[in-house]
Amino acid sequence: MPARSNAFQEMVALLTQVMREDESIKVTPSALLPDVITGELREVDIYVQTIVAGHEVNVGIECRAHRRPQGVDWVESVRNKHADLPVHVSVLVSESGFYKPALAKASHYRIKTITPGEATPAFVGEVVNKLNKVVTKRAHFKVKTVLLQVRLEGDHLKWVETFADSPVYAHDGTEIANVGFVIRGIIDGNPAQRAHLQSATGKDKFMNIRTDGPSYNGQPVYIIPMRDGVELAPAPVVGLRIEGPVNLDLVEVPLKHGDYDGTPYSSGSAPFEGMRISVVATEDGEGAAKWAGSVTTPGGNQEMF
């Protein structure tokens, strides 16, 4: 992901995420989309993919956090850019608002404009206009040991310890990755592990993942095991075990309150170990609050949780 994300864009992405009508709607911050004419990848600040009445509808949201209101130039620039991208609906979000000619131009082109405002003082919910901070929990799993179960000649199964930079091969002997890459994919794509981390408490000190061996194009992946310092024939990986400690950190995030397109919300961010932790809550008149959060790394990658 390009390192062009900022705190305002992250807040809008989280608001878009938390205001989804259902989980089938996909929200991608800093999406790279192909230009239909040149094939060049272009960045859209927030890309929303949804299905309406059986048809794909993609929404491109562009954000600006400038001191002055935005003018006609930005509206025309986004219109021309989105015209050559797989974007059906364009939305412009400006922290400082828009000049009247820009609003008129956007209305003519059917581009939605949003300016986040102050929260209505009369609205006091469970979060909005009530809480001035929240404490968010960040649990992370540090891989300490990786064991691979391989099938040796004679159908003998053996557990072997391996290293992150050890090569991994396809069935035809082509090197396709290393063990570290494969392990990271398994950890990131493991719903049970993610759910466990999200519900982790101070009592959760250790985690292990056990799963079948990974595959590539429907075939087991291979490694070259060692015995007494001697390389053996390539062997298929049939099982995998990952173990390591779980670290739990509590991060205090100050909140500010506002209104986003008619929806009261609270948002905030705080630095943590070189990253930025952001949270957003929206609330309706009946007091039902919905939360979303994200971690943004120094490279600009916003990962939602």
Short mmCIF file of C-alpha atoms in Angstrom, two decimals:
data_model
loop_
_atom_site.label_atom_id
_atom_site.label_comp_id
_atom_site.label_asym_id
_atom_site.label_seq_id
_atom_site.Cartn_x
_atom_site.Cartn_y
_atom_site.Cartn_z
CA MET A 1 0.00 0.00 0.00
CA PRO A 2 1.36 3.44 -0.77
CA ALA A 3 2.68 5.41 2.20
CA ARG A 4 0.20 8.22 1.57
CA SER A 5 -2.35 7.53 4.28
CA ASN A 6 -2.95 10.22 6.93
CA ALA A 7 -4.98 10.44 10.12
CA PHE A 8 -7.98 12.10 8.42
CA GLN A 9 -8.09 9.51 5.63
CA GLU A 10 -7.80 6.73 8.22
CA MET A 11 -10.75 8.18 10.15
CA VAL A 12 -12.90 8.32 7.01
CA ALA A 13 -11.92 4.75 6.13
CA LEU A 14 -12.93 3.57 9.61
CA LEU A 15 -16.21 5.49 9.43
CA THR A 16 -16.91 3.87 6.07
CA GLN A 17 -16.09 0.47 7.57
CA VAL A 18 -18.25 0.87 10.66
CA MET A 19 -21.20 2.33 8.70
CA ARG A 20 -21.41 -0.63 6.32
CA GLU A 21 -24.88 -2.12 6.04
CA ASP A 22 -23.48 -5.65 5.99
CA GLU A 23 -20.15 -7.49 6.05
CA SER A 24 -20.25 -8.30 2.34
CA ILE A 25 -19.30 -4.67 1.61
CA LYS A 26 -15.52 -4.49 1.25
CA VAL A 27 -13.64 -1.34 2.28
CA THR A 28 -10.04 -0.95 1.05
CA PRO A 29 -7.90 2.03 2.16
CA SER A 30 -5.40 3.39 -0.40
CA ALA A 31 -6.58 1.04 -3.13
CA LEU A 32 -4.55 0.74 -6.33
CA LEU A 33 -6.84 0.45 -9.36
CA PRO A 34 -5.89 -0.08 -13.01
CA ASP A 35 -6.54 2.75 -15.47
CA VAL A 36 -8.79 1.24 -18.15
CA ILE A 37 -6.89 3.08 -20.90
CA THR A 38 -3.23 2.94 -19.87
CA GLY A 39 -3.26 0.03 -17.43
CA GLU A 40 -1.34 2.22 -14.97
CA LEU A 41 -2.22 1.72 -11.30
CA ARG A 42 -3.88 4.76 -9.72
CA GLU A 43 -4.51 5.27 -6.03
CA VAL A 44 -7.99 5.89 -4.64
CA ASP A 45 -8.01 6.94 -0.99
CA ILE A 46 -10.84 4.57 -0.03
CA TYR A 47 -12.45 1.99 -2.33
CA VAL A 48 -15.81 0.44 -1.43
CA GLN A 49 -17.04 -2.64 -3.30
CA THR A 50 -20.67 -3.64 -2.93
CA ILE A 51 -23.56 -5.31 -4.77
CA VAL A 52 -26.79 -3.41 -5.34
CA ALA A 53 -29.78 -5.21 -6.88
CA GLY A 54 -27.46 -7.87 -8.24
CA HIS A 55 -25.07 -5.39 -9.85
CA GLU A 56 -21.54 -4.47 -8.79
CA VAL A 57 -21.31 -0.88 -7.53
CA ASN A 58 -17.86 0.45 -6.67
CA VAL A 59 -17.48 3.69 -4.73
CA GLY A 60 -14.32 5.80 -4.85
CA ILE A 61 -13.80 8.13 -1.88
CA GLU A 62 -11.13 10.84 -1.98
CA CYS A 63 -10.16 12.76 1.16
CA ARG A 64 -8.45 16.07 1.87
CA ALA A 65 -7.49 17.65 5.19
CA HIS A 66 -6.42 21.13 4.05
CA ARG A 67 -6.81 24.43 5.88
CA ARG A 68 -8.92 26.06 3.17
CA PRO A 69 -12.16 24.84 1.57
CA GLN A 70 -11.73 22.85 -1.63
CA GLY A 71 -12.45 24.35 -5.02
CA VAL A 72 -13.55 23.38 -8.51
CA ASP A 73 -10.11 22.10 -9.52
CA TRP A 74 -10.26 19.16 -7.10
CA VAL A 75 -13.78 18.23 -8.20
CA GLU A 76 -12.78 18.22 -11.88
CA SER A 77 -9.55 16.36 -11.16
CA VAL A 78 -11.34 13.56 -9.32
CA ARG A 79 -14.04 13.36 -11.98
CA ASN A 80 -11.46 12.91 -14.74
CA LYS A 81 -9.44 10.42 -12.69
CA HIS A 82 -12.41 8.25 -11.69
CA ALA A 83 -13.79 8.24 -15.25
CA ASP A 84 -10.95 5.89 -16.29
CA LEU A 85 -11.11 3.67 -13.19
CA PRO A 86 -13.57 0.94 -12.13
CA VAL A 87 -15.48 3.51 -10.05
CA HIS A 88 -19.24 3.96 -10.39
CA VAL A 89 -19.87 6.48 -7.62
CA SER A 90 -17.49 9.25 -6.50
CA VAL A 91 -17.42 10.83 -3.04
CA LEU A 92 -15.31 13.78 -1.91
CA VAL A 93 -14.64 14.32 1.79
CA SER A 94 -13.04 17.62 2.83
CA GLU A 95 -12.22 18.41 6.43
CA SER A 96 -12.39 22.16 5.67
CA GLY A 97 -15.47 22.08 3.42
CA PHE A 98 -15.98 23.31 -0.15
CA TYR A 99 -16.39 26.62 -1.95
CA LYS A 100 -19.84 27.15 -3.48
CA PRO A 101 -18.68 26.73 -7.11
CA ALA A 102 -17.12 23.39 -6.15
CA LEU A 103 -20.40 22.23 -4.60
CA ALA A 104 -22.29 23.31 -7.72
CA LYS A 105 -19.83 21.48 -9.98
CA ALA A 106 -19.95 18.34 -7.82
CA SER A 107 -23.76 18.40 -7.81
CA HIS A 108 -23.80 18.73 -11.61
CA TYR A 109 -21.54 15.69 -11.98
CA ARG A 110 -23.45 13.78 -9.28
CA ILE A 111 -20.41 13.62 -7.03
CA LYS A 112 -21.34 13.43 -3.35
CA THR A 113 -19.58 15.90 -1.04
CA ILE A 114 -19.15 15.44 2.71
CA THR A 115 -17.75 17.83 5.29
CA PRO A 116 -17.48 16.34 8.79
CA GLY A 117 -18.94 18.79 11.31
CA GLU A 118 -19.31 19.28 15.04
CA ALA A 119 -21.44 16.85 16.98
CA THR A 120 -24.86 18.24 17.92
CA PRO A 121 -24.53 19.35 21.57
CA ALA A 122 -27.99 18.02 22.37
CA PHE A 123 -26.97 14.49 21.36
CA VAL A 124 -25.40 12.62 24.27
CA GLY A 125 -25.06 8.89 23.74
CA GLU A 126 -23.09 6.12 25.36
CA VAL A 127 -19.97 7.31 23.55
CA VAL A 128 -20.58 10.47 21.49
CA ASN A 129 -20.36 13.63 23.62
CA LYS A 130 -19.87 11.47 26.71
CA LEU A 131 -16.48 9.72 26.67
CA ASN A 132 -13.24 11.65 26.30
CA LYS A 133 -10.99 8.62 25.89
CA VAL A 134 -10.98 4.87 25.41
CA VAL A 135 -8.39 2.20 26.10
CA THR A 136 -7.83 -0.17 23.23
CA LYS A 137 -6.15 -3.53 23.48
CA ARG A 138 -3.47 -4.71 21.08
CA ALA A 139 -2.44 -8.35 21.26
CA HIS A 140 0.29 -9.63 18.99
CA PHE A 141 1.73 -13.08 18.45
CA LYS A 142 5.49 -13.46 18.16
CA VAL A 143 6.58 -16.62 16.37
CA LYS A 144 9.25 -18.44 18.35
CA THR A 145 9.24 -21.98 16.97
CA VAL A 146 8.14 -23.43 13.63
CA LEU A 147 8.00 -27.18 13.17
CA LEU A 148 7.17 -28.81 9.86
CA GLN A 149 6.03 -32.40 9.55
CA VAL A 150 7.45 -33.92 6.38
CA ARG A 151 6.92 -37.26 4.68
CA LEU A 152 10.31 -38.91 4.12
CA GLU A 153 11.14 -41.85 1.90
CA GLY A 154 9.44 -45.00 3.05
CA ASP A 155 6.35 -43.01 4.12
CA HIS A 156 8.06 -42.05 7.36
CA LEU A 157 6.71 -38.91 9.07
CA LYS A 158 9.12 -36.64 10.88
CA TRP A 159 8.86 -33.25 12.62
CA VAL A 160 11.72 -30.92 11.68
CA GLU A 161 12.59 -27.44 12.92
CA THR A 162 13.14 -24.87 10.19
CA PHE A 163 14.18 -21.25 9.64
CA ALA A 164 12.38 -18.25 8.12
CA ASP A 165 14.74 -18.04 5.13
CA SER A 166 14.56 -21.75 4.28
CA PRO A 167 13.31 -22.14 0.68
CA VAL A 168 9.97 -23.75 -0.15
CA TYR A 169 9.44 -25.59 -3.43
CA ALA A 170 6.51 -26.50 -5.66
CA HIS A 171 5.82 -30.12 -6.68
CA ASP A 172 7.96 -29.67 -9.83
CA GLY A 173 10.97 -28.40 -7.85
CA THR A 174 10.48 -24.67 -8.58
CA GLU A 175 11.37 -22.45 -5.63
CA ILE A 176 8.22 -20.47 -4.83
CA ALA A 177 8.83 -18.77 -1.45
CA ASN A 178 10.55 -19.18 1.88
CA VAL A 179 9.22 -20.61 5.12
CA GLY A 180 8.79 -17.14 6.68
CA PHE A 181 6.50 -16.02 3.84
CA VAL A 182 4.40 -19.19 4.10
CA ILE A 183 4.11 -18.89 7.89
CA ARG A 184 3.06 -15.25 7.71
CA GLY A 185 0.33 -16.14 5.21
CA ILE A 186 -0.97 -18.89 7.49
CA ILE A 187 -0.99 -16.64 10.56
CA ASP A 188 -2.67 -13.70 8.80
CA GLY A 189 -5.23 -15.98 7.15
CA ASN A 190 -6.12 -17.98 10.24
CA PRO A 191 -9.58 -16.82 11.49
CA ALA A 192 -9.27 -18.79 14.75
CA GLN A 193 -5.94 -17.15 15.55
CA ARG A 194 -7.29 -13.67 14.78
CA ALA A 195 -10.37 -14.29 16.96
CA HIS A 196 -8.17 -15.54 19.78
CA LEU A 197 -5.96 -12.46 19.64
CA GLN A 198 -8.97 -10.14 19.59
CA SER A 199 -10.34 -11.78 22.76
CA ALA A 200 -6.95 -12.23 24.46
CA THR A 201 -6.57 -11.26 28.12
CA GLY A 202 -3.58 -10.93 30.42
CA LYS A 203 -3.86 -14.67 31.10
CA ASP A 204 -3.08 -15.54 27.48
CA LYS A 205 0.70 -15.86 27.50
CA PHE A 206 1.31 -18.41 24.75
CA MET A 207 -0.28 -19.55 21.52
CA ASN A 208 0.22 -22.45 19.16
CA ILE A 209 -1.26 -23.09 15.74
CA ARG A 210 -1.47 -26.61 14.34
CA THR A 211 -2.63 -27.19 10.80
CA ASP A 212 -2.17 -29.36 7.74
CA GLY A 213 0.72 -28.61 5.44
CA PRO A 214 0.26 -25.73 2.98
CA SER A 215 -0.37 -26.36 -0.70
CA TYR A 216 0.49 -24.71 -4.01
CA ASN A 217 -1.73 -25.24 -7.08
CA GLY A 218 -3.45 -28.07 -5.27
CA GLN A 219 -0.20 -29.92 -4.47
CA PRO A 220 1.79 -30.09 -1.21
CA VAL A 221 4.77 -27.77 -0.92
CA TYR A 222 8.23 -29.25 -0.40
CA ILE A 223 11.30 -28.47 1.67
CA ILE A 224 14.75 -30.03 1.74
CA PRO A 225 15.13 -31.54 5.24
CA MET A 226 18.48 -32.08 6.93
CA ARG A 227 19.75 -35.08 8.85
CA ASP A 228 23.07 -34.87 10.69
CA GLY A 229 24.02 -31.88 8.54
CA VAL A 230 23.30 -33.72 5.28
CA GLU A 231 20.57 -32.64 2.86
CA LEU A 232 17.94 -35.27 2.14
CA ALA A 233 15.68 -35.57 -0.88
CA PRO A 234 12.91 -32.94 -1.15
CA ALA A 235 9.99 -33.96 1.07
CA PRO A 236 6.34 -32.83 1.08
CA VAL A 237 5.13 -30.84 4.09
CA VAL A 238 2.07 -32.57 5.56
CA GLY A 239 1.74 -30.79 8.90
CA LEU A 240 2.75 -27.57 10.57
CA ARG A 241 3.07 -26.28 14.13
CA ILE A 242 3.73 -22.64 15.06
CA GLU A 243 4.38 -21.62 18.66
CA GLY A 244 5.22 -18.40 20.44
CA PRO A 245 4.34 -15.87 23.16
CA VAL A 246 1.40 -13.46 23.08
CA ASN A 247 2.08 -9.87 24.16
CA LEU A 248 -0.82 -7.69 25.29
CA ASP A 249 -0.57 -3.88 25.24
CA LEU A 250 -3.15 -1.33 26.37
CA VAL A 251 -3.20 1.96 24.46
CA GLU A 252 -5.12 5.03 25.68
CA VAL A 253 -6.76 6.92 22.81
CA PRO A 254 -8.27 10.41 23.34
CA LEU A 255 -11.62 10.98 21.59
CA LYS A 256 -13.16 13.90 19.78
CA HIS A 257 -16.77 14.02 18.61
CA GLY A 258 -18.36 15.05 15.35
CA ASP A 259 -21.04 14.48 12.74
CA TYR A 260 -20.37 12.64 9.49
CA ASP A 261 -23.08 12.96 6.87
CA GLY A 262 -25.77 13.01 9.57
CA THR A 263 -24.25 10.29 11.75
CA PRO A 264 -22.81 11.25 15.17
CA TYR A 265 -19.36 9.75 15.71
CA SER A 266 -16.36 9.71 18.00
CA SER A 267 -12.81 9.22 16.78
CA GLY A 268 -9.25 9.39 17.96
CA SER A 269 -5.72 8.17 17.37
CA ALA A 270 -2.58 7.67 19.42
CA PRO A 271 1.02 6.75 18.62
CA PHE A 272 2.31 3.37 19.73
CA GLU A 273 5.76 1.91 19.05
CA GLY A 274 6.15 3.81 15.78
CA MET A 275 2.61 2.97 14.66
CA ARG A 276 -0.69 4.86 14.88
CA ILE A 277 -3.68 3.29 16.63
CA SER A 278 -7.02 4.75 15.48
CA VAL A 279 -10.58 4.10 16.66
CA VAL A 280 -14.00 5.26 15.51
CA ALA A 281 -17.46 4.80 17.02
CA THR A 282 -20.79 5.72 15.47
CA GLU A 283 -24.04 5.94 17.36
CA ASP A 284 -27.70 6.26 16.53
CA GLY A 285 -30.50 7.95 18.42
CA GLU A 286 -31.29 4.73 20.30
CA GLY A 287 -27.79 4.53 21.73
CA ALA A 288 -26.54 1.64 19.62
CA ALA A 289 -22.78 2.14 19.20
CA LYS A 290 -20.61 0.43 16.57
CA TRP A 291 -16.82 0.40 16.78
CA ALA A 292 -13.96 -0.01 14.33
CA GLY A 293 -10.23 0.37 14.75
CA SER A 294 -7.00 0.20 12.81
CA VAL A 295 -3.24 0.06 13.13
CA THR A 296 -1.18 2.08 10.66
CA THR A 297 2.46 1.09 10.26
CA PRO A 298 5.28 3.54 9.38
CA GLY A 299 4.95 2.44 5.74
CA GLY A 300 1.35 3.69 5.60
CA ASN A 301 -0.38 0.30 5.70
CA GLN A 302 -3.71 0.66 7.52
CA GLU A 303 -4.87 -2.69 8.94
CA MET A 304 -8.40 -2.64 10.35
CA PHE A 305 -9.55 -4.62 13.36
#
